[in-house]
Coordinates of C-alpha atoms and ligand atoms in Angstrom, one line a residue:
Chain K
M14 CA -26.8 -5.1 14.6
S15 CA -25.9 -1.7 16.0
H16 CA -23.6 -1.6 19.5
P17 CA -27.1 -0.1 21.6
K18 CA -29.3 -2.7 20.5
A19 CA -26.5 -5.7 20.7
A20 CA -26.2 -4.3 24.4
T21 CA -29.9 -4.4 24.8
E22 CA -30.3 -7.7 24.0
F23 CA -27.1 -9.1 26.3
L24 CA -28.9 -7.1 28.7
K25 CA -32.2 -8.9 28.5
D26 CA -30.8 -11.7 30.4
Q27 CA -30.1 -10.3 33.6
A28 CA -28.5 -13.2 35.3
N29 CA -26.0 -13.7 32.7
S30 CA -25.0 -9.8 32.1
Q31 CA -24.7 -10.1 36.3
W32 CA -22.6 -13.1 36.1
H33 CA -20.4 -11.1 33.3
D34 CA -19.9 -8.5 34.8
E35 CA -18.7 -10.1 38.3
T36 CA -16.7 -12.5 36.1
L37 CA -14.5 -10.4 34.8
W38 CA -14.0 -8.2 37.8
M39 CA -12.8 -11.0 39.7
I40 CA -10.0 -11.4 36.3
R41 CA -9.4 -7.7 36.9
D42 CA -8.9 -8.7 40.9
K43 CA -6.5 -11.7 40.2
R44 CA -4.4 -9.4 38.0
D45 CA -4.1 -6.5 41.2
A46 CA -3.1 -9.5 43.2
S47 CA -0.8 -10.8 41.0
S48 CA 0.8 -7.4 39.8
K49 CA 1.4 -6.6 43.3
S50 CA 3.4 -9.6 43.8
I51 CA 6.0 -8.0 42.0
P52 CA 7.7 -4.9 43.5
E53 CA 9.1 -3.7 40.1
W54 CA 5.6 -3.6 38.4
E55 CA 5.0 -0.2 37.2
E56 CA 8.9 -0.2 36.3
L57 CA 8.1 -3.1 34.0
R58 CA 4.6 -1.2 32.9
N59 CA 7.3 1.8 32.3
L60 CA 9.8 0.0 30.5
A61 CA 7.2 -1.9 28.2
S62 CA 5.9 1.2 27.3
E63 CA 9.2 2.8 26.4
I64 CA 10.3 -0.6 24.4
K65 CA 7.1 0.0 22.2
D66 CA 7.4 3.7 22.0
N67 CA 11.2 2.9 20.5
V68 CA 9.4 -0.1 18.3
L69 CA 7.3 2.2 16.8
S70 CA 9.8 5.1 15.9
N71 CA 11.9 2.5 14.0
L72 CA 9.2 0.2 13.1
D73 CA 10.8 -0.1 9.6
K74 CA 13.9 -0.7 10.6
Y75 CA 13.1 -3.2 12.7
L76 CA 10.8 -5.0 10.4
E77 CA 13.8 -5.0 7.9
Q78 CA 15.9 -6.7 10.3
F79 CA 13.5 -8.7 11.7
E80 CA 12.8 -10.2 8.1
A81 CA 16.8 -10.8 7.1
Q82 CA 16.8 -12.9 10.3
A83 CA 13.9 -15.1 9.8
L84 CA 14.9 -15.4 6.4
K85 CA 18.8 -16.7 7.5
N86 CA 16.6 -18.9 9.7
G87 CA 15.0 -20.7 6.8
I88 CA 11.4 -18.7 7.8
K89 CA 9.5 -17.8 4.4
V90 CA 8.0 -14.3 4.7
H91 CA 5.6 -12.5 3.3
W92 CA 3.9 -9.2 2.9
A93 CA 0.4 -8.3 3.1
K94 CA -0.9 -4.5 2.7
D95 CA -4.1 -5.6 3.6
A96 CA -6.5 -8.2 4.8
K97 CA -7.6 -9.3 1.1
E98 CA -3.8 -9.8 0.5
H99 CA -3.4 -11.7 3.5
N100 CA -6.1 -14.2 2.9
E101 CA -5.0 -14.5 -0.9
I102 CA -1.8 -15.3 0.8
V103 CA -2.5 -17.9 3.2
L104 CA -5.0 -19.7 0.6
S105 CA -2.1 -19.9 -2.2
I106 CA 0.1 -21.7 0.8
L107 CA -3.1 -24.1 1.2
Q108 CA -3.4 -24.7 -3.1
E109 CA 0.1 -25.6 -3.0
K110 CA -0.3 -27.9 -0.4
N111 CA -3.2 -29.6 -1.4
C112 CA -4.7 -28.7 1.2
E113 CA -8.1 -29.0 2.1
A114 CA -8.5 -28.8 6.4
I115 CA -6.7 -26.7 8.8
V116 CA -6.1 -26.0 12.4
K117 CA -5.9 -22.5 13.5
S118 CA -5.1 -21.4 17.2
K119 CA -6.2 -18.2 18.5
S120 CA -5.5 -15.2 16.0
I121 CA -7.3 -12.0 16.3
L122 CA -5.7 -11.1 13.4
T123 CA -6.9 -13.8 11.2
E124 CA -10.7 -12.5 12.7
E125 CA -9.7 -9.0 12.3
C126 CA -8.9 -10.1 8.0
H127 CA -12.1 -12.4 8.3
L128 CA -9.9 -15.4 7.0
N129 CA -12.2 -18.3 8.3
P130 CA -15.3 -17.0 5.6
Y131 CA -12.8 -16.6 2.9
L132 CA -11.3 -20.0 3.3
E133 CA -14.5 -21.8 3.7
K134 CA -15.6 -20.1 0.6
Q135 CA -12.9 -21.7 -1.2
G136 CA -14.1 -24.9 0.2
I137 CA -11.1 -25.1 3.0
E138 CA -12.5 -26.7 6.3
V139 CA -11.0 -24.5 9.2
V140 CA -10.9 -25.6 12.8
D141 CA -10.7 -23.0 15.5
T142 CA -8.9 -25.3 17.9
D143 CA -8.9 -22.9 21.3
L144 CA -12.0 -24.4 23.2
G145 CA -13.6 -21.3 23.5
E146 CA -13.0 -20.3 19.7
R147 CA -14.4 -23.8 18.8
I148 CA -17.6 -23.0 20.9
V149 CA -17.9 -19.7 19.4
Q150 CA -17.4 -21.3 15.9
F151 CA -19.8 -23.9 16.5
L152 CA -22.1 -20.9 16.9
Q153 CA -21.1 -19.2 14.3
Q154 CA -20.2 -16.4 16.5
P155 CA -17.2 -14.2 16.7
P156 CA -15.5 -14.0 20.0
S157 CA -16.9 -11.8 22.5
H158 CA -13.7 -11.1 24.3
I159 CA -9.9 -11.6 23.1
V160 CA -8.7 -13.7 25.9
M161 CA -12.3 -15.4 26.9
P162 CA -13.8 -16.1 23.4
A163 CA -17.1 -17.9 25.1
I164 CA -17.3 -15.8 27.9
H165 CA -20.8 -14.8 27.1
L166 CA -22.2 -18.3 27.0
K167 CA -23.3 -20.5 30.0
K168 CA -22.0 -24.1 30.2
R169 CA -25.6 -24.9 29.7
D170 CA -25.5 -23.9 26.5
I171 CA -22.1 -25.3 25.4
S172 CA -23.7 -28.6 26.8
A173 CA -26.8 -28.5 24.6
L174 CA -24.1 -27.0 21.7
F175 CA -21.8 -29.9 22.2
H176 CA -24.9 -32.8 22.4
D177 CA -25.6 -31.3 18.9
K178 CA -22.0 -30.9 17.5
L179 CA -20.0 -33.8 19.4
Q180 CA -22.8 -36.1 20.6
T181 CA -21.7 -35.7 24.7
E182 CA -24.5 -36.7 26.8
K183 CA -27.8 -34.6 27.2
G184 CA -27.8 -32.2 30.2
N185 CA -24.3 -33.0 30.9
E186 CA -22.6 -29.8 31.7
D187 CA -19.7 -30.8 34.0
P188 CA -16.7 -28.7 32.4
S189 CA -14.1 -31.7 32.6
Y190 CA -16.7 -33.8 30.7
L191 CA -17.3 -31.3 28.1
T192 CA -13.8 -30.4 27.5
N193 CA -12.7 -33.9 27.2
A194 CA -15.0 -34.1 24.5
A195 CA -13.6 -31.3 22.8
R196 CA -10.5 -32.6 23.1
L197 CA -10.7 -36.0 21.4
H198 CA -12.7 -34.3 18.7
L199 CA -9.7 -31.6 18.5
R200 CA -7.1 -34.3 18.3
E201 CA -8.7 -35.9 15.4
K202 CA -8.2 -32.9 13.8
F203 CA -4.7 -31.8 14.9
L204 CA -3.6 -35.6 13.6
A205 CA -5.2 -34.9 10.1
S206 CA -4.3 -31.6 9.7
K207 CA -0.7 -31.0 6.6
V208 CA -1.0 -27.1 7.4
A209 CA -1.4 -25.0 11.0
I210 CA -2.4 -21.4 11.3
T211 CA -1.3 -19.2 14.4
G212 CA -1.1 -16.2 15.8
V213 CA 2.3 -14.1 17.3
N214 CA 2.5 -12.6 20.3
F215 CA 5.8 -11.2 20.0
G216 CA 8.4 -11.0 16.9
V217 CA 11.9 -10.5 17.7
A218 CA 13.8 -8.4 15.1
E219 CA 17.0 -9.1 17.0
T220 CA 16.8 -13.1 16.1
G221 CA 13.8 -13.3 13.7
E222 CA 12.3 -15.6 16.1
F223 CA 8.3 -15.4 17.2
V224 CA 6.7 -16.2 20.4
V225 CA 2.9 -17.9 20.6
C226 CA 1.9 -18.0 24.0
T227 CA -1.1 -20.4 25.1
N228 CA -2.6 -22.3 28.0
E229 CA -4.5 -25.0 26.3
G230 CA -1.3 -26.1 24.2
N231 CA -3.1 -25.9 21.0
A232 CA -1.1 -23.7 19.2
D233 CA 1.8 -26.5 19.4
M234 CA -0.6 -29.5 19.0
G235 CA -1.3 -27.8 15.7
V236 CA 1.8 -26.6 14.4
H237 CA 4.4 -29.6 15.4
L238 CA 1.9 -32.2 13.7
A239 CA 1.7 -30.2 10.8
D240 CA 3.8 -29.9 7.7
V241 CA 3.5 -26.1 7.4
H242 CA 2.9 -23.5 9.7
I243 CA 1.7 -20.2 8.5
A244 CA 2.2 -17.7 11.3
C245 CA 0.2 -14.3 10.9
M246 CA 1.3 -11.4 12.4
G247 CA 0.5 -7.8 12.4
I248 CA 3.7 -5.6 11.9
E249 CA 3.2 -3.7 15.4
K250 CA 4.4 -7.4 16.9
I251 CA 7.6 -6.6 16.9
I252 CA 10.3 -6.1 20.0
P253 CA 13.9 -5.3 19.4
R254 CA 15.9 -8.1 21.3
R255 CA 15.4 -11.3 22.7
K256 CA 15.6 -9.7 26.4
D257 CA 12.8 -7.6 25.8
L258 CA 10.5 -10.9 26.3
G259 CA 11.4 -10.6 30.3
V260 CA 9.6 -7.7 30.4
F261 CA 6.4 -8.6 28.3
L262 CA 6.3 -12.2 29.3
R263 CA 5.9 -11.0 33.0
L264 CA 3.5 -8.6 32.3
L265 CA 1.1 -10.3 29.5
A266 CA 0.0 -13.3 31.8
R267 CA -0.5 -11.4 34.7
S268 CA -2.6 -8.6 32.9
A269 CA -4.5 -11.1 31.2
T270 CA -5.4 -13.8 33.6
G271 CA -3.3 -13.1 36.9
Q272 CA -1.3 -16.0 36.0
P273 CA 2.8 -15.1 36.7
I274 CA 3.1 -16.8 32.7
T275 CA 1.0 -18.8 30.2
N276 CA 1.7 -22.7 30.7
Y277 CA 3.0 -22.7 27.0
S278 CA 5.9 -20.1 25.9
S279 CA 6.7 -21.4 22.5
H280 CA 9.8 -19.5 20.6
F281 CA 9.9 -20.6 16.9
R282 CA 13.0 -19.8 15.2
S283 CA 13.6 -22.4 12.0
P284 CA 11.5 -25.3 10.9
A285 CA 11.9 -28.7 12.0
T286 CA 13.5 -30.7 9.5
G287 CA 12.1 -31.4 6.7
K288 CA 9.1 -28.9 7.6
E289 CA 8.1 -25.4 6.7
I290 CA 7.3 -22.0 8.4
H291 CA 5.6 -19.2 6.6
L292 CA 5.1 -15.6 8.4
V293 CA 2.9 -13.4 6.8
L294 CA 3.2 -9.8 8.1
V295 CA 0.2 -7.7 7.6
D296 CA -0.3 -3.7 7.4
N297 CA -4.3 -3.6 7.3
G298 CA -4.5 -0.2 8.5
R299 CA -1.9 -0.1 11.0
T300 CA 0.7 2.4 9.1
R301 CA -2.4 4.6 8.6
Q302 CA -2.8 4.2 12.5
L303 CA 0.9 5.1 12.9
A304 CA 0.6 8.2 10.8
R305 CA -2.0 9.7 13.3
E306 CA -0.1 11.2 16.2
K307 CA -2.4 10.9 18.6
F308 CA -3.6 7.3 18.0
K309 CA -0.6 5.9 17.1
N310 CA 0.0 4.8 20.9
S311 CA -3.1 2.1 20.3
L312 CA -0.8 0.1 18.4
K313 CA 1.5 -0.6 21.5
C314 CA -1.0 -3.1 22.7
I315 CA -0.2 -6.7 23.6
R316 CA -3.7 -8.0 23.3
C317 CA -3.9 -9.0 27.2
G318 CA -7.5 -7.8 27.2
A319 CA -7.2 -6.2 31.2
C320 CA -8.5 -2.9 29.5
M321 CA -12.3 -4.6 28.9
N322 CA -12.1 -7.0 32.2
T323 CA -11.8 -3.4 34.1
C324 CA -14.1 -1.8 31.7
P325 CA -17.6 -0.5 33.6
I326 CA -19.5 -1.0 29.8
Y327 CA -17.7 -4.1 28.6
R328 CA -18.1 -5.6 31.9
R329 CA -22.0 -5.0 32.1
S330 CA -22.8 -4.8 28.2
G331 CA -20.5 -7.8 26.5
G332 CA -18.3 -7.9 23.7
F333 CA -20.8 -8.3 20.6
S334 CA -22.6 -4.6 21.6
Y335 CA -19.2 -3.2 20.1
G336 CA -19.5 -4.7 16.4
S337 CA -15.6 -5.0 16.1
T338 CA -13.3 -7.6 16.0
V339 CA -11.3 -6.5 19.2
P340 CA -14.2 -5.5 21.4
G341 CA -13.7 -3.6 24.5
P342 CA -12.1 -0.2 24.9
I343 CA -8.8 -1.0 22.9
G344 CA -11.2 -1.9 20.3
S345 CA -13.2 1.2 20.4
I346 CA -10.1 2.9 19.5
L347 CA -8.3 0.7 17.1
S348 CA -11.6 0.2 14.5
P349 CA -12.4 3.8 14.4
G350 CA -8.9 4.1 12.8
L351 CA -9.8 0.9 10.0
D352 CA -13.2 2.5 9.4
M353 CA -14.1 5.8 11.2
K354 CA -17.4 5.8 9.3
K355 CA -18.5 1.9 10.4
Y356 CA -17.4 2.1 14.0
S357 CA -18.0 5.9 14.7
T358 CA -20.4 5.5 17.4
L359 CA -17.6 3.0 19.5
P360 CA -15.9 5.8 20.9
F361 CA -19.0 7.5 22.3
A362 CA -19.8 4.2 24.3
S363 CA -17.3 5.1 27.5
T364 CA -17.6 6.2 30.5
L365 CA -13.8 7.9 30.1
C366 CA -13.3 7.0 33.8
G367 CA -9.6 5.8 32.8
S368 CA -9.8 2.8 34.9
C369 CA -8.7 1.0 31.2
S370 CA -5.3 3.1 31.2
D371 CA -4.5 2.2 34.8
V372 CA -4.4 -1.2 34.2
C373 CA -3.0 -1.4 30.4
P374 CA 0.6 -3.4 30.6
V375 CA 1.8 -0.7 28.0
K376 CA 0.4 2.3 29.3
I377 CA -2.0 3.3 26.6
N378 CA -3.6 6.4 27.2
I379 CA -6.8 4.6 25.9
H380 CA -9.6 6.8 27.4
E381 CA -7.9 10.0 26.5
Q382 CA -7.7 8.6 22.8
L383 CA -11.3 7.6 22.9
Y384 CA -11.8 11.3 23.9
E385 CA -9.9 12.6 21.2
W386 CA -11.6 10.2 18.6
R387 CA -14.7 11.7 19.8
Q388 CA -13.0 15.2 18.7
E389 CA -11.7 13.5 15.8
I390 CA -15.4 11.8 14.3
T391 CA -17.3 15.3 15.2
K392 CA -14.7 17.4 13.3
H393 CA -14.2 15.7 9.8
H394 CA -17.4 13.5 9.9
G395 CA -19.8 16.3 10.7
T396 CA -22.5 14.7 9.0
V397 CA -21.2 11.4 10.6
G398 CA -21.7 12.8 13.6
K399 CA -24.7 14.3 13.0
G400 CA -26.7 11.4 11.8
L401 CA -25.1 10.0 14.7
S402 CA -26.6 12.1 17.1
M403 CA -29.8 12.2 15.8
K404 CA -30.0 8.7 15.7
L405 CA -29.2 8.2 19.2
A406 CA -31.2 11.1 20.4
S407 CA -34.0 9.7 18.8
G408 CA -33.1 6.3 20.2
I409 CA -33.1 7.3 23.7
F410 CA -36.5 8.2 24.1
K411 CA -38.1 5.9 21.9
S412 CA -37.8 2.6 23.6
P413 CA -37.3 1.7 26.9
L414 CA -34.9 -1.1 26.0
A415 CA -32.4 1.3 23.8
Y416 CA -32.7 3.4 27.2
Q417 CA -31.3 0.9 29.2
F418 CA -27.7 0.9 27.3
S419 CA -28.2 4.6 26.5
G420 CA -28.7 4.8 30.5
S421 CA -24.5 4.4 30.5
L422 CA -23.7 5.9 27.5
M423 CA -25.0 9.1 28.6
R424 CA -24.9 9.5 31.9
K425 CA -25.1 13.5 32.3
V426 CA -28.2 13.3 30.6
I427 CA -29.3 10.5 33.0
K428 CA -27.7 12.7 35.8
S429 CA -30.0 15.2 35.1
L430 CA -33.2 13.1 35.1
P431 CA -35.4 12.3 38.1
E432 CA -34.1 9.3 40.5
S433 CA -37.5 7.6 39.4
V434 CA -36.4 7.4 35.9
I435 CA -33.0 6.0 36.7
Y436 CA -34.3 3.5 39.3
N437 CA -36.6 2.0 36.9
P438 CA -37.4 -1.5 36.9
L439 CA -36.3 -1.5 33.3
N440 CA -32.9 -0.2 34.0
I441 CA -31.0 -2.9 35.0
W442 CA -28.1 -0.9 35.6
G443 CA -29.9 1.6 38.1
K444 CA -31.1 -1.3 39.6
S445 CA -28.0 -3.4 40.5
R446 CA -25.4 -0.5 41.2
D447 CA -24.3 2.7 41.2
L448 CA -24.1 4.9 38.2
P449 CA -20.2 5.6 37.1
K450 CA -18.7 8.4 37.6
A451 CA -19.3 11.0 35.2
P452 CA -17.4 11.2 31.6
K453 CA -15.3 14.1 30.8
E454 CA -17.6 15.1 28.1
S455 CA -20.6 13.4 28.3
F456 CA -23.3 13.0 25.4
Q457 CA -25.1 15.9 26.4
D458 CA -22.1 18.4 25.8
W459 CA -21.1 17.1 22.6
Y460 CA -25.1 16.6 21.1
K461 CA -25.1 20.5 22.4
R462 CA -22.1 21.5 20.6
N463 CA -22.7 19.7 17.4
R464 CA -26.3 20.0 16.7
H465 CA -26.0 23.6 15.4
E466 CA -22.9 22.6 13.3
Chain L
M13 CA 5.5 -1.7 -6.2
S14 CA 5.5 -4.7 -3.9
S15 CA 3.2 -4.8 -0.5
R16 CA 6.6 -5.1 1.2
E17 CA 7.7 -2.1 -0.4
E18 CA 4.7 -0.1 -0.1
I19 CA 4.5 -0.7 3.9
L20 CA 8.1 -0.1 4.6
N21 CA 7.9 3.3 2.5
S22 CA 4.8 4.3 4.0
I23 CA 6.5 3.4 7.7
R24 CA 9.5 5.8 6.2
G25 CA 7.3 8.8 5.4
I26 CA 5.8 9.1 8.5
Q27 CA 7.9 11.7 10.6
K28 CA 8.5 9.8 13.9
E29 CA 10.3 11.3 16.7
N30 CA 13.0 9.1 17.8
K31 CA 12.4 7.2 21.1
F32 CA 15.5 6.0 23.2
L33 CA 15.6 1.8 23.7
P34 CA 15.6 1.1 27.6
D35 CA 17.9 -0.8 29.3
I36 CA 16.4 -3.6 31.5
P37 CA 17.4 -3.2 35.0
N38 CA 18.6 -6.3 37.2
F39 CA 15.7 -6.9 39.0
Q40 CA 15.9 -9.7 41.5
L41 CA 13.8 -11.6 43.7
E42 CA 13.9 -12.2 47.2
G43 CA 13.6 -15.3 48.8
D44 CA 14.5 -19.0 48.5
L45 CA 14.6 -19.9 44.9
V46 CA 13.5 -23.7 45.7
E47 CA 10.6 -22.9 47.5
L48 CA 9.5 -20.2 45.4
F49 CA 9.9 -22.4 42.4
K50 CA 7.7 -25.0 43.8
S51 CA 4.7 -22.8 45.0
A52 CA 4.6 -21.6 41.5
I53 CA 4.7 -24.6 40.2
E54 CA 2.1 -25.7 42.6
A55 CA 0.1 -22.8 41.6
N56 CA -0.2 -23.4 38.4
K57 CA -1.1 -27.1 38.9
G58 CA 1.8 -28.9 38.3
E59 CA 3.3 -31.4 41.0
I60 CA 7.3 -31.7 42.5
L61 CA 8.6 -34.8 43.1
S62 CA 11.5 -36.2 44.6
K63 CA 12.8 -39.4 42.5
K64 CA 11.6 -42.0 45.5
E65 CA 7.7 -40.4 45.1
F66 CA 8.5 -40.5 41.2
E67 CA 9.3 -44.4 41.8
N68 CA 6.1 -44.6 44.0
W69 CA 4.1 -43.1 41.7
I70 CA 5.0 -44.9 38.3
A71 CA 5.0 -48.0 40.3
S72 CA 0.6 -47.4 40.8
T73 CA 0.0 -46.7 37.3
N74 CA 0.0 -49.0 34.3
F75 CA 1.4 -47.4 31.5
Q76 CA 2.2 -49.2 28.4
H77 CA 3.6 -46.5 26.4
V78 CA 6.6 -44.4 28.1
I79 CA 9.0 -42.7 26.1
S80 CA 12.4 -41.2 28.2
C81 CA 14.5 -38.9 26.8
S82 CA 16.5 -38.4 29.8
E83 CA 19.1 -40.3 30.3
P84 CA 19.0 -41.6 34.5
F85 CA 15.1 -42.6 33.5
H86 CA 15.6 -45.1 30.3
T87 CA 15.0 -47.8 32.3
Y88 CA 11.2 -46.6 32.8
A89 CA 10.7 -46.2 28.9
T90 CA 8.7 -48.9 27.3
Q91 CA 9.6 -47.8 23.7
E92 CA 12.0 -45.9 21.3
L93 CA 10.9 -42.9 19.5
P94 CA 9.3 -43.2 16.3
D95 CA 10.1 -42.0 13.2
D96 CA 6.8 -39.8 13.0
A97 CA 5.2 -37.7 15.9
H98 CA 1.7 -38.9 14.6
Q99 CA 2.7 -42.1 16.0
L100 CA 2.9 -40.6 19.8
D101 CA -0.5 -40.2 19.7
H102 CA -0.9 -42.9 22.3
L103 CA 2.0 -41.9 24.3
E104 CA 1.4 -41.8 28.2
L105 CA 4.1 -40.7 29.5
A106 CA 7.2 -38.6 28.3
I107 CA 10.3 -38.3 30.6
L108 CA 12.3 -35.1 29.1
D109 CA 15.2 -33.2 30.6
A110 CA 14.5 -29.2 31.0
Q111 CA 17.7 -27.0 30.9
F112 CA 16.7 -24.5 33.8
G113 CA 13.8 -23.3 35.8
V114 CA 12.6 -19.8 36.6
A115 CA 11.7 -19.4 40.6
E116 CA 9.1 -16.3 39.8
N117 CA 6.4 -18.5 38.1
G118 CA 8.1 -22.2 37.5
A119 CA 8.5 -21.7 34.0
M120 CA 10.9 -24.3 32.7
W121 CA 13.3 -24.4 29.3
L122 CA 13.3 -26.9 26.9
D123 CA 14.6 -27.0 23.1
D124 CA 15.6 -29.0 20.2
S125 CA 18.1 -30.1 22.0
Q126 CA 15.7 -32.2 24.6
L127 CA 13.2 -32.5 22.3
P128 CA 13.6 -34.7 19.6
H129 CA 10.2 -34.3 18.5
R130 CA 8.7 -30.9 18.9
A131 CA 5.3 -32.6 19.6
L132 CA 6.3 -34.6 22.7
P133 CA 5.3 -32.2 25.8
F134 CA 2.4 -31.7 24.2
I135 CA 1.0 -34.6 22.8
T136 CA 1.7 -36.9 25.8
E137 CA -0.9 -37.9 28.0
H138 CA 1.6 -37.2 30.7
L139 CA 4.4 -35.3 31.5
V140 CA 7.5 -35.4 33.4
L141 CA 10.6 -32.8 33.4
I142 CA 13.5 -33.7 35.3
L143 CA 15.2 -30.2 36.8
S144 CA 18.5 -29.7 38.7
K145 CA 17.9 -27.4 41.9
E146 CA 21.0 -25.8 40.4
T147 CA 19.4 -24.5 37.3
L148 CA 16.9 -22.4 39.3
V149 CA 17.3 -18.2 38.1
S150 CA 14.9 -15.9 39.7
N151 CA 13.0 -14.2 37.2
M152 CA 12.5 -14.1 33.7
H153 CA 15.2 -11.6 33.0
Q154 CA 17.8 -14.0 34.2
A155 CA 16.3 -16.9 31.9
Y156 CA 16.7 -14.8 28.8
D157 CA 20.4 -13.7 30.2
R158 CA 20.7 -17.5 30.4
I159 CA 19.0 -18.4 27.2
G160 CA 21.2 -15.8 25.9
S161 CA 22.2 -16.2 22.3
D162 CA 21.9 -19.6 22.0
H163 CA 20.3 -20.7 18.7
S164 CA 18.0 -23.1 18.7
G165 CA 14.9 -24.2 16.1
F166 CA 12.2 -24.2 18.7
G167 CA 12.4 -23.6 22.1
L168 CA 10.1 -23.5 24.9
F169 CA 8.7 -22.5 28.4
I170 CA 6.6 -24.9 30.2
A171 CA 4.8 -23.8 33.4
G172 CA 2.3 -26.0 34.2
P173 CA -0.2 -28.5 32.3
S174 CA -2.2 -27.7 29.6
K175 CA -5.0 -26.0 30.9
T176 CA -8.5 -24.4 29.8
A177 CA -11.3 -22.0 31.5
D178 CA -12.9 -21.4 28.5
I179 CA -16.5 -23.0 30.2
E180 CA -17.7 -20.7 32.8
Q181 CA -14.0 -19.7 34.1
S182 CA -14.0 -23.3 35.5
L183 CA -10.4 -24.4 35.3
V184 CA -9.9 -27.7 33.7
I185 CA -6.5 -29.2 33.3
G186 CA -5.7 -31.4 30.4
A187 CA -7.3 -29.2 27.3
H188 CA -5.3 -30.6 24.4
G189 CA -2.0 -31.4 25.9
A190 CA -0.4 -33.2 28.8
K191 CA -3.2 -33.7 31.5
S192 CA -0.5 -33.4 34.3
L193 CA 2.9 -32.1 35.1
R194 CA 5.3 -33.6 37.4
V195 CA 8.9 -32.1 38.0
I196 CA 11.3 -34.0 39.3
L197 CA 13.7 -32.0 41.3
V198 CA 17.2 -33.1 41.4
Ligands
SF4_24 S1 -5.0 -1.6 25.6 FE1 -3.6 -2.4 27.2 S2 -4.7 -3.3 28.4 FE2 -6.0 -3.2 26.6 S3 -5.5 -5.1 25.8 FE3 -4.2 -3.9 24.7 S4 -2.6 -4.1 25.8 FE4 -4.0 -5.0 27.3

């Protein structure tokens, strides 16, 4: 489904989309309150940004150091140039261990690599153990938010789903009851799995250790009960020193949910006696992104999700309207780097209001990069750009439902339309709130500039 | 060429401006560390107990499966540590020592020396951590200073009980790990 279409779907349920908007805004508020409790907050953001800049300018050296230390610690290190190789490495470890069922904690990287469908095709049962991820996995949906994977669903949906999958009482929507049902269900999986997969929040070059943060404790439940821990890590997750964790752990949870720290921050350095840790270092387009001077900063991302919670488009249209692994503003600058053609429209779904860059704990200039991508896409993919402009232009006037989405996408166009159109009952955004500020470059300008090319 | 070489070579091939690695200033936290720590734990949905309060609480329960790895609390243990962590599935209470605590966020550090099974603080239904007030540091920078170059195969900050808000953002305590966290400050 194209992203305007997906957004249109999401907006059909007006009450739900309003709840989504308000809930994410509430989390943004919590982040603000939490960050204000630290006088040196802005200094921390600067430090985090500078540390990550240093990492990107010395990535090869840090990776080598990290690998050497990890090997010394008894961790087995693998390198994967792309998603395919990553998946093959994971599969080969599973085959070597004769393992047919695994548990997996949250890892956006494995989503990016489409590991689940790959393993399932090989007859391996993959159980996502983060509650939100398990919910969307039951529904065969991707996560709609990187920190809150099931934020697009209501408890009545989850109640019906659990009734079907976990035989919970029909109509019981109590979150504690439903969570407990998932706890019992997943406990069995934890106890039975020989291999557990996790993502990685930070890899420390100095020590060869890596850190995984959760609130549920699901990553730890999985790996400490399994014989083999496979940690999948994007090469940009490196930080130089152990003490840098002090900066990042102070920023991460506060930016994500407003908590001062996640309830569990686990540091893995060597396997317990008789067990194994495998670390898969994955490129999959990251070195290509590093070579793009204008876009390399996107690799500083620590996946806190703050830019989504603050984004007027994401809040209102939901994660699925992005159609990329990482939804929201950061996804819109990462995804075109992976496949410019496929994701060519994403950078245009932004108001360029800059709120994302304001909250980003590592100070990525997200909105400027969105703007740069627009230039890039138009320049390099004249034909794509043109096709896109035609598609969008014909879509906007063809159907009133498509118009709801484009209402935010192309606010300058809208600004020039009479109020009666903006506040037309079909336009939910116009109805419930004022339109956000105009972007630096509107679709109209872009379209005008490009239609003669 | 191996993927390792391919990846490293392509990074080496990119012209990069050298960016400095900043020093981390010695940020401090204003206020009474014990009070700050207490309020942080409570905000994280944990509980602070005195030894006396702990005794009253445990007397009110009927736990059959208790493990203690904290010397002064061994009397409360009902069983020895099993060889295999899977046998901890029915564990109702684990009592463990924490090495030190962080006042700004309530995080407490444990490593392999406190954890004969790494699964212990997760698989148990309830968790009690014993923490000396003397060990409190103000923030995460001091925490990592304190850990220094200690070498442990596994180390962990615990700041609260297992929790989730994945169903409509309603906070539920006890997702997969311990359903409660009690800290005895000594
Ligand atoms: S871009 Fe910044 S705000 Fe967005 S998820 Fe990444 S680190 Fe967080």
